[in-house]
Tab-separated table of C-alpha atoms in Angstrom:
chain	number	residue	atom	x	y	z
A	1	MET	CA	100.978	86.071	-86.206
A	2	ARG	CA	103.233	86.905	-83.286
A	3	LEU	CA	106.928	86.061	-83.425
A	4	SER	CA	109.908	87.121	-81.506
A	5	ALA	CA	112.022	87.729	-84.605
A	6	ARG	CA	112.334	91.576	-85.318
A	7	ASN	CA	113.127	91.314	-88.959
A	8	GLN	CA	109.850	90.911	-90.597
A	9	LEU	CA	109.385	91.922	-94.239
A	10	THR	CA	105.979	91.893	-95.657
A	11	GLY	CA	104.949	91.849	-99.346
A	12	LYS	CA	103.505	89.628	-101.850
A	13	VAL	CA	104.574	86.371	-103.384
A	14	VAL	CA	105.701	87.023	-107.058
A	15	ALA	CA	107.254	83.629	-107.943
A	16	ILE	CA	107.401	79.956	-106.577
A	17	GLN	CA	109.911	77.777	-108.369
A	18	LYS	CA	109.601	74.243	-107.369
A	19	GLY	CA	112.329	71.810	-107.279
A	20	ALA	CA	112.485	68.089	-106.593
A	21	THR	CA	112.252	68.696	-102.779
A	22	THR	CA	112.789	72.420	-102.062
A	23	SER	CA	110.806	75.888	-103.651
A	24	HIS	CA	112.294	78.974	-104.187
A	25	VAL	CA	109.734	81.575	-102.972
A	26	SER	CA	110.002	85.272	-104.196
A	27	ILE	CA	108.477	87.919	-101.999
A	28	GLU	CA	108.105	91.465	-103.610
A	29	LEU	CA	108.465	94.086	-100.893
A	30	THR	CA	107.192	97.595	-100.787
A	31	GLY	CA	109.544	99.564	-103.071
A	32	GLY	CA	110.204	96.686	-105.369
A	33	ALA	CA	113.158	94.760	-103.563
A	34	ILE	CA	112.614	91.077	-103.813
A	35	VAL	CA	113.536	88.658	-101.019
A	36	MET	CA	113.921	84.774	-101.874
A	37	ALA	CA	113.341	82.000	-99.598
A	38	ALA	CA	114.432	78.320	-99.960
A	39	ILE	CA	111.525	76.259	-98.176
A	40	THR	CA	110.464	72.631	-98.739
A	41	ASN	CA	107.753	71.785	-101.070
A	42	GLU	CA	105.707	70.548	-98.234
A	43	ALA	CA	105.885	73.878	-96.412
A	44	VAL	CA	104.804	75.544	-99.754
A	45	ALA	CA	101.708	73.375	-99.646
A	46	ASP	CA	101.131	73.514	-95.824
A	47	LEU	CA	101.180	77.454	-96.063
A	48	GLY	CA	99.100	77.493	-99.222
A	49	LEU	CA	101.313	79.651	-100.937
A	50	THR	CA	100.101	81.056	-104.218
A	51	VAL	CA	101.444	83.902	-106.434
A	52	GLY	CA	99.815	87.256	-105.777
A	53	GLU	CA	99.017	86.299	-102.145
A	54	PRO	CA	100.422	88.480	-99.274
A	55	ALA	CA	103.268	86.754	-97.139
A	56	THR	CA	105.946	87.680	-94.742
A	57	ALA	CA	109.494	86.990	-94.874
A	58	VAL	CA	110.790	86.225	-91.297
A	59	ILE	CA	114.736	86.542	-91.193
A	60	LYS	CA	116.466	85.151	-88.271
A	61	ALA	CA	120.123	84.829	-88.635
A	62	SER	CA	122.984	84.903	-86.271
A	63	ASP	CA	125.780	85.793	-88.892
A	64	VAL	CA	126.025	87.707	-92.036
A	65	MET	CA	128.900	87.000	-94.320
A	66	VAL	CA	130.419	89.391	-97.140
A	67	GLY	CA	132.869	88.235	-99.722
A	68	VAL	CA	134.872	90.187	-102.454
A	69	ASP	CA	137.264	89.183	-105.381
């Protein structure tokens, strides 16, 4: 897989929580951190995502927001 996005985090799928139209996919990275992505159920099926299989989180964002109380 070749992408222009520089932020690619490789790990393994540890959970897939399906909703009505969207799934939350949790990927555990080396060191134990978890990255969660919200993608369509159709994308989960198209990618053949299953728990325990390797996957890469590709992060492409133009803004990062921080909030405090």
